[in-house]
PDB file of C-alpha atoms in Angstrom:
ATOM      1  CA  MET A 102       4.651  -4.798  21.200  1.00  0.00           C
ATOM      2  CA  HIS A 103       1.215  -3.179  21.370  1.00  0.00           C
ATOM      3  CA  MET A 104       0.581  -0.457  18.817  1.00  0.00           C
ATOM      4  CA  GLU A 105      -2.169   2.055  18.315  1.00  0.00           C
ATOM      5  CA  PRO A 106      -4.565   0.920  15.560  1.00  0.00           C
ATOM      6  CA  ILE A 107      -4.125   4.295  13.812  1.00  0.00           C
ATOM      7  CA  VAL A 108      -0.809   4.987  12.071  1.00  0.00           C
ATOM      8  CA  HIS A 109       0.384   8.307  10.676  1.00  0.00           C
ATOM      9  CA  PRO A 110       1.397   8.510   7.010  1.00  0.00           C
ATOM     10  CA  ARG A 111       4.990   9.186   8.119  1.00  0.00           C
ATOM     11  CA  TRP A 112       5.042   5.769   9.803  1.00  0.00           C
ATOM     12  CA  LEU A 113       3.875   4.064   6.630  1.00  0.00           C
ATOM     13  CA  LEU A 114       6.216   6.081   4.388  1.00  0.00           C
ATOM     14  CA  ALA A 115       9.180   4.827   6.402  1.00  0.00           C
ATOM     15  CA  ARG A 116       8.091   1.181   6.153  1.00  0.00           C
ATOM     16  CA  MET A 117       6.086   0.827   2.942  1.00  0.00           C
ATOM     17  CA  TYR A 118       8.636  -1.368   1.169  1.00  0.00           C
ATOM     18  CA  GLU A 119       9.340  -3.723   4.071  1.00  0.00           C
ATOM     19  CA  PRO A 120       8.636  -7.322   2.989  1.00  0.00           C
ATOM     20  CA  ASP A 121       6.395  -8.225   5.930  1.00  0.00           C
ATOM     21  CA  LEU A 122       3.994  -5.308   5.360  1.00  0.00           C
ATOM     22  CA  VAL A 123       0.965  -5.277   3.036  1.00  0.00           C
ATOM     23  CA  ILE A 124      -0.979  -2.113   2.204  1.00  0.00           C
ATOM     24  CA  VAL A 125      -4.677  -2.570   1.410  1.00  0.00           C
ATOM     25  CA  ASP A 126      -6.733  -0.007  -0.512  1.00  0.00           C
ATOM     26  CA  CYS A 127     -10.385  -0.188   0.634  1.00  0.00           C
ATOM     27  CA  ARG A 128     -11.885   2.720  -1.300  1.00  0.00           C
ATOM     28  CA  TYR A 129     -15.516   2.144  -2.253  1.00  0.00           C
ATOM     29  CA  ASP A 130     -18.523   4.255  -3.218  1.00  0.00           C
ATOM     30  CA  MET A 131     -21.848   2.707  -2.225  1.00  0.00           C
ATOM     31  CA  SER A 132     -23.683   4.765  -4.838  1.00  0.00           C
ATOM     32  CA  VAL A 133     -21.280   3.696  -7.629  1.00  0.00           C
ATOM     33  CA  PRO A 134     -19.916   0.264  -6.704  1.00  0.00           C
ATOM     34  CA  SER A 135     -17.278   0.260  -9.448  1.00  0.00           C
ATOM     35  CA  ALA A 136     -15.837   3.635  -8.442  1.00  0.00           C
ATOM     36  CA  GLY A 137     -13.525   2.312  -5.749  1.00  0.00           C
ATOM     37  CA  ARG A 138     -11.694  -0.061  -8.048  1.00  0.00           C
ATOM     38  CA  ALA A 139     -11.568   2.631 -10.746  1.00  0.00           C
ATOM     39  CA  ALA A 140      -9.983   5.046  -8.267  1.00  0.00           C
ATOM     40  CA  TYR A 141      -7.412   2.394  -7.324  1.00  0.00           C
ATOM     41  CA  ASP A 142      -6.596   1.822 -11.004  1.00  0.00           C
ATOM     42  CA  ARG A 143      -6.014   5.573 -11.507  1.00  0.00           C
ATOM     43  CA  ASP A 144      -3.585   5.858  -8.620  1.00  0.00           C
ATOM     44  CA  HIS A 145      -2.888   4.368  -5.212  1.00  0.00           C
ATOM     45  CA  ILE A 146      -0.160   4.065  -2.622  1.00  0.00           C
ATOM     46  CA  PRO A 147       2.720   2.189  -4.281  1.00  0.00           C
ATOM     47  CA  GLY A 148       2.487  -1.566  -3.793  1.00  0.00           C
ATOM     48  CA  ALA A 149      -1.057  -1.479  -2.408  1.00  0.00           C
ATOM     49  CA  VAL A 150      -3.499  -4.277  -3.169  1.00  0.00           C
ATOM     50  CA  TYR A 151      -7.239  -3.697  -3.487  1.00  0.00           C
ATOM     51  CA  ALA A 152     -10.090  -5.091  -1.343  1.00  0.00           C
ATOM     52  CA  ASP A 153     -13.666  -4.501  -2.518  1.00  0.00           C
ATOM     53  CA  LEU A 154     -16.407  -3.993   0.089  1.00  0.00           C
ATOM     54  CA  GLU A 155     -19.002  -6.112  -1.689  1.00  0.00           C
ATOM     55  CA  ARG A 156     -16.809  -8.785  -3.243  1.00  0.00           C
ATOM     56  CA  ASP A 157     -14.129  -9.232  -0.559  1.00  0.00           C
ATOM     57  CA  LEU A 158     -15.451  -7.807   2.717  1.00  0.00           C
ATOM     58  CA  SER A 159     -19.104  -8.911   2.565  1.00  0.00           C
ATOM     59  CA  GLY A 160     -21.047 -12.102   2.042  1.00  0.00           C
ATOM     60  CA  PRO A 161     -23.975 -12.781  -0.294  1.00  0.00           C
ATOM     61  CA  LEU A 162     -27.316 -11.155   0.462  1.00  0.00           C
ATOM     62  CA  ALA A 163     -29.996 -13.269   2.143  1.00  0.00           C
ATOM     63  CA  ALA A 164     -33.364 -12.762   3.823  1.00  0.00           C
ATOM     64  CA  HIS A 165     -31.553 -11.701   7.006  1.00  0.00           C
ATOM     65  CA  GLY A 166     -28.068 -10.500   7.788  1.00  0.00           C
ATOM     66  CA  GLY A 167     -28.285  -6.945   6.489  1.00  0.00           C
ATOM     67  CA  ARG A 168     -27.114  -5.145   3.367  1.00  0.00           C
ATOM     68  CA  GLN A 169     -23.436  -6.030   3.860  1.00  0.00           C
ATOM     69  CA  PRO A 170     -23.487  -9.367   5.715  1.00  0.00           C
ATOM     70  CA  LEU A 171     -20.256 -10.754   7.058  1.00  0.00           C
ATOM     71  CA  PRO A 172     -18.356 -12.970   4.626  1.00  0.00           C
ATOM     72  CA  ASP A 173     -18.067 -16.681   5.241  1.00  0.00           C
ATOM     73  CA  PRO A 174     -14.939 -17.135   7.405  1.00  0.00           C
ATOM     74  CA  GLN A 175     -13.170 -19.554   5.083  1.00  0.00           C
ATOM     75  CA  THR A 176     -14.026 -17.467   2.022  1.00  0.00           C
ATOM     76  CA  PHE A 177     -12.598 -14.405   3.788  1.00  0.00           C
ATOM     77  CA  ALA A 178      -9.486 -16.360   4.758  1.00  0.00           C
ATOM     78  CA  ASP A 179      -9.003 -17.418   1.140  1.00  0.00           C
ATOM     79  CA  THR A 180      -9.287 -13.789   0.039  1.00  0.00           C
ATOM     80  CA  ILE A 181      -6.755 -12.602   2.598  1.00  0.00           C
ATOM     81  CA  SER A 182      -4.411 -15.431   1.672  1.00  0.00           C
ATOM     82  CA  ARG A 183      -4.552 -14.354  -1.985  1.00  0.00           C
ATOM     83  CA  LEU A 184      -3.582 -10.835  -0.909  1.00  0.00           C
ATOM     84  CA  GLY A 185      -0.355 -12.250   0.504  1.00  0.00           C
ATOM     85  CA  ILE A 186      -1.300 -11.936   4.166  1.00  0.00           C
ATOM     86  CA  ASP A 187      -0.896 -14.370   7.052  1.00  0.00           C
ATOM     87  CA  HIS A 188      -0.840 -13.858  10.809  1.00  0.00           C
ATOM     88  CA  GLU A 189       2.782 -12.703  10.744  1.00  0.00           C
ATOM     89  CA  THR A 190       2.092  -9.964   8.190  1.00  0.00           C
ATOM     90  CA  ARG A 191       1.634  -6.357   9.242  1.00  0.00           C
ATOM     91  CA  VAL A 192      -1.241  -4.735   7.371  1.00  0.00           C
ATOM     92  CA  VAL A 193      -2.170  -1.085   6.846  1.00  0.00           C
ATOM     93  CA  ALA A 194      -5.605  -0.326   5.357  1.00  0.00           C
ATOM     94  CA  TYR A 195      -6.809   2.971   3.944  1.00  0.00           C
ATOM     95  CA  ASP A 196      -9.803   4.432   2.155  1.00  0.00           C
ATOM     96  CA  ASP A 197     -11.052   7.871   1.165  1.00  0.00           C
ATOM     97  CA  GLN A 198     -14.329   7.781   3.106  1.00  0.00           C
ATOM     98  CA  GLY A 199     -13.155   8.982   6.496  1.00  0.00           C
ATOM     99  CA  GLY A 200     -11.803   5.607   7.529  1.00  0.00           C
ATOM    100  CA  ALA A 201     -15.107   3.694   7.679  1.00  0.00           C
ATOM    101  CA  LEU A 202     -14.210   1.169   4.964  1.00  0.00           C
ATOM    102  CA  ALA A 203     -10.715   0.700   6.362  1.00  0.00           C
ATOM    103  CA  ALA A 204     -12.304   0.193   9.781  1.00  0.00           C
ATOM    104  CA  ARG A 205     -14.510  -2.550   8.331  1.00  0.00           C
ATOM    105  CA  PHE A 206     -11.363  -4.280   7.067  1.00  0.00           C
ATOM    106  CA  TRP A 207      -9.631  -3.721  10.439  1.00  0.00           C
ATOM    107  CA  TRP A 208     -12.599  -5.218  12.318  1.00  0.00           C
ATOM    108  CA  LEU A 209     -12.836  -8.243  10.029  1.00  0.00           C
ATOM    109  CA  MET A 210      -9.126  -8.940  10.391  1.00  0.00           C
ATOM    110  CA  ARG A 211      -9.319  -8.766  14.185  1.00  0.00           C
ATOM    111  CA  TYR A 212     -12.481 -10.855  14.244  1.00  0.00           C
ATOM    112  CA  HIS A 213     -10.648 -13.536  12.272  1.00  0.00           C
ATOM    113  CA  GLY A 214      -7.721 -13.427  14.684  1.00  0.00           C
ATOM    114  CA  HIS A 215      -5.214 -11.063  13.060  1.00  0.00           C
ATOM    115  CA  THR A 216      -3.561  -8.721  15.569  1.00  0.00           C
ATOM    116  CA  GLN A 217      -1.372  -6.509  13.378  1.00  0.00           C
ATOM    117  CA  THR A 218      -3.849  -4.595  11.214  1.00  0.00           C
ATOM    118  CA  TYR A 219      -3.757  -0.785  11.276  1.00  0.00           C
ATOM    119  CA  ILE A 220      -5.595   2.122   9.664  1.00  0.00           C
ATOM    120  CA  LEU A 221      -3.869   4.988   7.861  1.00  0.00           C
ATOM    121  CA  ASP A 222      -4.802   8.271   9.533  1.00  0.00           C
ATOM    122  CA  GLY A 223      -6.444  10.708   7.129  1.00  0.00           C
ATOM    123  CA  GLY A 224      -6.764   8.139   4.359  1.00  0.00           C
ATOM    124  CA  TYR A 225      -5.642   8.535   0.784  1.00  0.00           C
ATOM    125  CA  SER A 226      -6.467  12.234   0.418  1.00  0.00           C
ATOM    126  CA  TYR A 227      -4.279  13.135   3.383  1.00  0.00           C
ATOM    127  CA  TRP A 228      -1.466  10.933   2.056  1.00  0.00           C
ATOM    128  CA  ARG A 229      -1.572  12.787  -1.262  1.00  0.00           C
ATOM    129  CA  SER A 230      -1.829  16.205   0.401  1.00  0.00           C
ATOM    130  CA  LEU A 231       1.478  15.511   2.126  1.00  0.00           C
ATOM    131  CA  GLY A 232       3.130  14.959  -1.239  1.00  0.00           C
ATOM    132  CA  TYR A 233       3.834  11.305  -0.549  1.00  0.00           C
ATOM    133  CA  PRO A 234       4.288   8.934  -3.504  1.00  0.00           C
ATOM    134  CA  VAL A 235       1.403   7.476  -5.491  1.00  0.00           C
ATOM    135  CA  SER A 236       1.401   5.013  -8.375  1.00  0.00           C
ATOM    136  CA  ASP A 237      -0.798   3.964 -11.272  1.00  0.00           C
ATOM    137  CA  ALA A 238       1.071   0.676 -11.692  1.00  0.00           C
ATOM    138  CA  HIS A 239      -0.846  -2.557 -12.083  1.00  0.00           C
ATOM    139  CA  PRO A 240      -1.335  -4.625  -8.914  1.00  0.00           C
ATOM    140  CA  PRO A 241       1.933  -6.128  -7.717  1.00  0.00           C
ATOM    141  CA  VAL A 242       2.768  -9.785  -8.165  1.00  0.00           C
ATOM    142  CA  ILE A 243       1.410 -11.353  -4.990  1.00  0.00           C
ATOM    143  CA  VAL A 244       2.829 -14.483  -3.422  1.00  0.00           C
ATOM    144  CA  PRO A 245      -0.161 -16.108  -1.675  1.00  0.00           C
ATOM    145  CA  LYS A 246       0.154 -17.031   1.968  1.00  0.00           C
ATOM    146  CA  ARG A 247      -1.961 -19.148   4.294  1.00  0.00           C
ATOM    147  CA  PHE A 248      -4.285 -17.154   6.514  1.00  0.00           C
ATOM    148  CA  GLU A 249      -5.867 -19.311   9.218  1.00  0.00           C
ATOM    149  CA  VAL A 250      -9.276 -18.530  10.703  1.00  0.00           C
ATOM    150  CA  ARG A 251      -9.158 -17.812  14.434  1.00  0.00           C
ATOM    151  CA  ILE A 252     -12.633 -16.436  15.121  1.00  0.00           C
ATOM    152  CA  ARG A 253     -13.112 -14.189  18.151  1.00  0.00           C
ATOM    153  CA  GLU A 254     -16.786 -14.740  18.950  1.00  0.00           C
ATOM    154  CA  GLU A 255     -16.731 -12.192  21.779  1.00  0.00           C
ATOM    155  CA  MET A 256     -16.476  -9.364  19.222  1.00  0.00           C
ATOM    156  CA  LEU A 257     -19.844 -10.093  17.614  1.00  0.00           C
ATOM    157  CA  ALA A 258     -23.499  -9.757  18.663  1.00  0.00           C
ATOM    158  CA  ASP A 259     -26.393 -11.172  16.665  1.00  0.00           C
ATOM    159  CA  ARG A 260     -29.989 -10.004  16.379  1.00  0.00           C
ATOM    160  CA  GLN A 261     -31.298 -12.350  19.074  1.00  0.00           C
ATOM    161  CA  GLU A 262     -28.751 -11.113  21.601  1.00  0.00           C
ATOM    162  CA  VAL A 263     -29.662  -7.515  20.822  1.00  0.00           C
ATOM    163  CA  TYR A 264     -33.364  -8.331  21.191  1.00  0.00           C
ATOM    164  CA  GLU A 265     -32.792  -9.975  24.568  1.00  0.00           C
ATOM    165  CA  ARG A 266     -30.823  -6.978  25.844  1.00  0.00           C
ATOM    166  CA  LEU A 267     -33.295  -4.221  25.002  1.00  0.00           C
ATOM    167  CA  TYR A 268     -33.395  -1.843  27.973  1.00  0.00           C
ATOM    168  CA  ALA A 269     -30.973  -4.022  29.994  1.00  0.00           C
ATOM    169  CA  SER A 270     -29.204  -1.827  32.538  1.00  0.00           C
ATOM    170  CA  ASN A 271     -25.822  -3.437  31.896  1.00  0.00           C
ATOM    171  CA  THR A 272     -25.969  -3.008  28.100  1.00  0.00           C
ATOM    172  CA  VAL A 273     -26.087   0.059  25.867  1.00  0.00           C
ATOM    173  CA  LEU A 274     -26.912   0.004  22.158  1.00  0.00           C
ATOM    174  CA  LEU A 275     -25.004   2.620  20.183  1.00  0.00           C
ATOM    175  CA  ASP A 276     -26.428   3.831  16.861  1.00  0.00           C
ATOM    176  CA  SER A 277     -23.638   5.157  14.608  1.00  0.00           C
ATOM    177  CA  ARG A 278     -25.749   6.672  11.800  1.00  0.00           C
ATOM    178  CA  GLU A 279     -26.474  10.317  11.061  1.00  0.00           C
ATOM    179  CA  ALA A 280     -28.895  11.958  13.485  1.00  0.00           C
ATOM    180  CA  LYS A 281     -31.699  12.264  10.926  1.00  0.00           C
ATOM    181  CA  ARG A 282     -31.602   8.511  10.332  1.00  0.00           C
ATOM    182  CA  PHE A 283     -31.477   7.750  14.058  1.00  0.00           C
ATOM    183  CA  LEU A 284     -34.465  10.029  14.660  1.00  0.00           C
ATOM    184  CA  GLY A 285     -36.404   8.419  11.813  1.00  0.00           C
ATOM    185  CA  VAL A 286     -36.745  11.734   9.982  1.00  0.00           C
ATOM    186  CA  GLU A 287     -35.054  10.413   6.850  1.00  0.00           C
ATOM    187  CA  GLU A 288     -33.947   6.972   5.683  1.00  0.00           C
ATOM    188  CA  PRO A 289     -32.123   6.968   2.330  1.00  0.00           C
ATOM    189  CA  MET A 290     -30.768   3.414   2.498  1.00  0.00           C
ATOM    190  CA  ASP A 291     -33.353   1.109   4.082  1.00  0.00           C
ATOM    191  CA  HIS A 292     -37.098   0.579   3.704  1.00  0.00           C
ATOM    192  CA  THR A 293     -37.970   1.488   7.313  1.00  0.00           C
ATOM    193  CA  ALA A 294     -36.890   4.527   9.316  1.00  0.00           C
ATOM    194  CA  GLY A 295     -36.134   4.765  13.026  1.00  0.00           C
ATOM    195  CA  HIS A 296     -33.796   3.109  15.497  1.00  0.00           C
ATOM    196  CA  ILE A 297     -33.631   0.166  17.880  1.00  0.00           C
ATOM    197  CA  PRO A 298     -35.546   1.080  21.062  1.00  0.00           C
ATOM    198  CA  GLY A 299     -33.345   2.273  23.894  1.00  0.00           C
ATOM    199  CA  ALA A 300     -30.348   3.034  21.678  1.00  0.00           C
ATOM    200  CA  VAL A 301     -28.177   6.098  22.212  1.00  0.00           C
ATOM    201  CA  HIS A 302     -26.675   8.044  19.338  1.00  0.00           C
ATOM    202  CA  ALA A 303     -23.100   8.974  18.388  1.00  0.00           C
ATOM    203  CA  TYR A 304     -22.520   9.613  14.688  1.00  0.00           C
ATOM    204  CA  TRP A 305     -19.415   7.751  13.552  1.00  0.00           C
ATOM    205  CA  ARG A 306     -17.968  10.752  11.689  1.00  0.00           C
ATOM    206  CA  GLU A 307     -17.644  12.546  15.009  1.00  0.00           C
ATOM    207  CA  SER A 308     -14.697  10.194  15.596  1.00  0.00           C
ATOM    208  CA  LEU A 309     -12.795  12.524  13.250  1.00  0.00           C
ATOM    209  CA  ASP A 310     -11.659  16.108  13.729  1.00  0.00           C
ATOM    210  CA  ASP A 311     -12.258  18.956  11.283  1.00  0.00           C
ATOM    211  CA  ALA A 312      -9.216  17.909   9.251  1.00  0.00           C
ATOM    212  CA  GLY A 313     -10.517  14.353   8.872  1.00  0.00           C
ATOM    213  CA  LEU A 314      -7.968  12.843  11.263  1.00  0.00           C
ATOM    214  CA  TRP A 315      -8.914  10.516  14.104  1.00  0.00           C
ATOM    215  CA  LYS A 316      -9.512  12.262  17.413  1.00  0.00           C
ATOM    216  CA  SER A 317      -7.325  11.359  20.359  1.00  0.00           C
ATOM    217  CA  PRO A 318      -8.400   8.703  22.893  1.00  0.00           C
ATOM    218  CA  GLU A 319      -9.188  11.485  25.355  1.00  0.00           C
ATOM    219  CA  GLU A 320     -11.436  13.270  22.859  1.00  0.00           C
ATOM    220  CA  GLN A 321     -13.169   9.992  22.033  1.00  0.00           C
ATOM    221  CA  ARG A 322     -13.871   9.376  25.725  1.00  0.00           C
ATOM    222  CA  GLU A 323     -15.436  12.842  25.979  1.00  0.00           C
ATOM    223  CA  ARG A 324     -17.783  12.291  23.018  1.00  0.00           C
ATOM    224  CA  PHE A 325     -18.944   8.914  24.269  1.00  0.00           C
ATOM    225  CA  ALA A 326     -19.433  10.273  27.786  1.00  0.00           C
ATOM    226  CA  ALA A 327     -21.601  13.013  26.271  1.00  0.00           C
ATOM    227  CA  ALA A 328     -23.726  10.269  24.690  1.00  0.00           C
ATOM    228  CA  GLY A 329     -24.243   8.722  28.125  1.00  0.00           C
ATOM    229  CA  ILE A 330     -22.080   5.649  27.606  1.00  0.00           C
ATOM    230  CA  ASP A 331     -20.604   4.055  30.720  1.00  0.00           C
ATOM    231  CA  PRO A 332     -17.303   2.150  30.288  1.00  0.00           C
ATOM    232  CA  ASP A 333     -18.571  -0.528  32.689  1.00  0.00           C
ATOM    233  CA  GLN A 334     -21.502  -1.383  30.437  1.00  0.00           C
ATOM    234  CA  GLU A 335     -21.459  -3.821  27.561  1.00  0.00           C
ATOM    235  CA  ILE A 336     -21.661  -1.760  24.369  1.00  0.00           C
ATOM    236  CA  ILE A 337     -23.246  -3.138  21.191  1.00  0.00           C
ATOM    237  CA  VAL A 338     -22.572  -0.920  18.203  1.00  0.00           C
ATOM    238  CA  TYR A 339     -24.649  -0.789  15.025  1.00  0.00           C
ATOM    239  CA  CYS A 340     -25.266   1.399  11.972  1.00  0.00           C
ATOM    240  CA  GLY A 341     -27.205   0.763   8.775  1.00  0.00           C
ATOM    241  CA  SER A 342     -25.382  -2.303   7.527  1.00  0.00           C
ATOM    242  CA  GLY A 343     -22.503  -2.939   9.950  1.00  0.00           C
ATOM    243  CA  VAL A 344     -19.835  -1.024   8.018  1.00  0.00           C
ATOM    244  CA  THR A 345     -19.583   2.486   9.473  1.00  0.00           C
ATOM    245  CA  ALA A 346     -20.280   1.103  12.963  1.00  0.00           C
ATOM    246  CA  CYS A 347     -16.764  -0.362  12.805  1.00  0.00           C
ATOM    247  CA  ALA A 348     -15.382   3.192  13.004  1.00  0.00           C
ATOM    248  CA  ASN A 349     -17.162   3.680  16.335  1.00  0.00           C
ATOM    249  CA  VAL A 350     -15.948   0.269  17.531  1.00  0.00           C
ATOM    250  CA  LEU A 351     -12.399   1.384  16.817  1.00  0.00           C
ATOM    251  CA  ALA A 352     -12.957   4.755  18.507  1.00  0.00           C
ATOM    252  CA  LEU A 353     -14.438   3.089  21.593  1.00  0.00           C
ATOM    253  CA  GLU A 354     -11.562   0.666  21.909  1.00  0.00           C
ATOM    254  CA  ARG A 355      -9.010   3.472  21.498  1.00  0.00           C
ATOM    255  CA  ALA A 356     -10.850   5.342  24.254  1.00  0.00           C
ATOM    256  CA  GLY A 357     -10.373   2.408  26.610  1.00  0.00           C
ATOM    257  CA  PHE A 358     -13.798   0.757  26.434  1.00  0.00           C
ATOM    258  CA  ARG A 359     -13.273  -2.990  26.670  1.00  0.00           C
ATOM    259  CA  LYS A 360     -16.775  -4.513  26.445  1.00  0.00           C
ATOM    260  CA  VAL A 361     -17.479  -3.578  22.843  1.00  0.00           C
ATOM    261  CA  ARG A 362     -19.264  -5.743  20.284  1.00  0.00           C
ATOM    262  CA  LEU A 363     -20.534  -5.180  16.760  1.00  0.00           C
ATOM    263  CA  TYR A 364     -24.084  -5.983  15.652  1.00  0.00           C
ATOM    264  CA  ALA A 365     -22.916  -6.850  12.165  1.00  0.00           C
ATOM    265  CA  GLY A 366     -26.333  -6.992  10.479  1.00  0.00           C
ATOM    266  CA  SER A 367     -27.270  -3.691  12.107  1.00  0.00           C
ATOM    267  CA  TRP A 368     -30.445  -1.756  11.245  1.00  0.00           C
ATOM    268  CA  SER A 369     -30.929  -3.428   7.852  1.00  0.00           C
ATOM    269  CA  ASP A 370     -30.939  -6.820   9.571  1.00  0.00           C
ATOM    270  CA  TRP A 371     -33.129  -5.642  12.473  1.00  0.00           C
ATOM    271  CA  ILE A 372     -35.921  -4.458  10.181  1.00  0.00           C
ATOM    272  CA  SER A 373     -35.874  -7.717   8.201  1.00  0.00           C
ATOM    273  CA  TYR A 374     -37.750  -9.389  11.088  1.00  0.00           C
ATOM    274  CA  LYS A 375     -41.494  -8.847  11.456  1.00  0.00           C
ATOM    275  CA  ASP A 376     -41.462  -8.897  15.267  1.00  0.00           C
ATOM    276  CA  ARG A 377     -38.867  -6.152  15.665  1.00  0.00           C
ATOM    277  CA  PRO A 378     -39.830  -3.078  17.699  1.00  0.00           C
ATOM    278  CA  ILE A 379     -38.922   0.318  16.255  1.00  0.00           C
ATOM    279  CA  ALA A 380     -38.496   3.699  17.896  1.00  0.00           C
ATOM    280  CA  LYS A 381     -38.395   7.219  16.435  1.00  0.00           C
ATOM    281  CA  GLY A 382     -37.386  10.579  17.805  1.00  0.00           C
ATOM    282  CA  GLU A 383     -35.175  11.075  20.839  1.00  0.00           C
TER     283      GLU A 383
END
């Protein structure tokens, strides 16, 4: 049975102790890398396991590939296996950063062939605001499972493919960063400001409403239409390092866009090449 990728806390509350469900805490602070694990140790949804952005959801840094390169597939599979997850396991991921880190986990799981990964609407803060249970217990005893790699290549675009599609009429590049970074006015994370030429802009946080909950598919379609995105085009989504772009990938797919790919290295990979063109302003 097909399910929406976003689940309400009530759905999780009713199922959180079912044996075929694993809850994954993805909280992470890029300015204080240890803060996510520390937050998990203070309190978390009962039974949740922890996945760290740098250690578990990214690969080692190299000359190219961006600030949070994709992990090696077998290394990722080993990590997921240790968390007690296989392809029959239902998984719910959450964070406290608007869903961007959970969306990274969701995208990685789908890219590696898992079809039953969901994101908790509103994240941990919303869960707590509803008065739902939290725990400071140590991580549960995990029985490892065998997670097999089933890569879906059609979900990914690399730098060369992006370069070859600049200004192509059948392809749109979607920049998911804040407007000031897209415009090249300010760049707090990377050594070069600007955007990929021809890209359109839709800040990933606009996927959420004022309460921090995911907008409906209809509302997502409206915001992407306002950005000039045609559902018939191929859409390649990027951000600074390939993390927050996953939130826009999820929003696009919920809105019914089917030709959506992630440029995983994103801007930080693009500017690592000397021959890359750069645009600023609108």
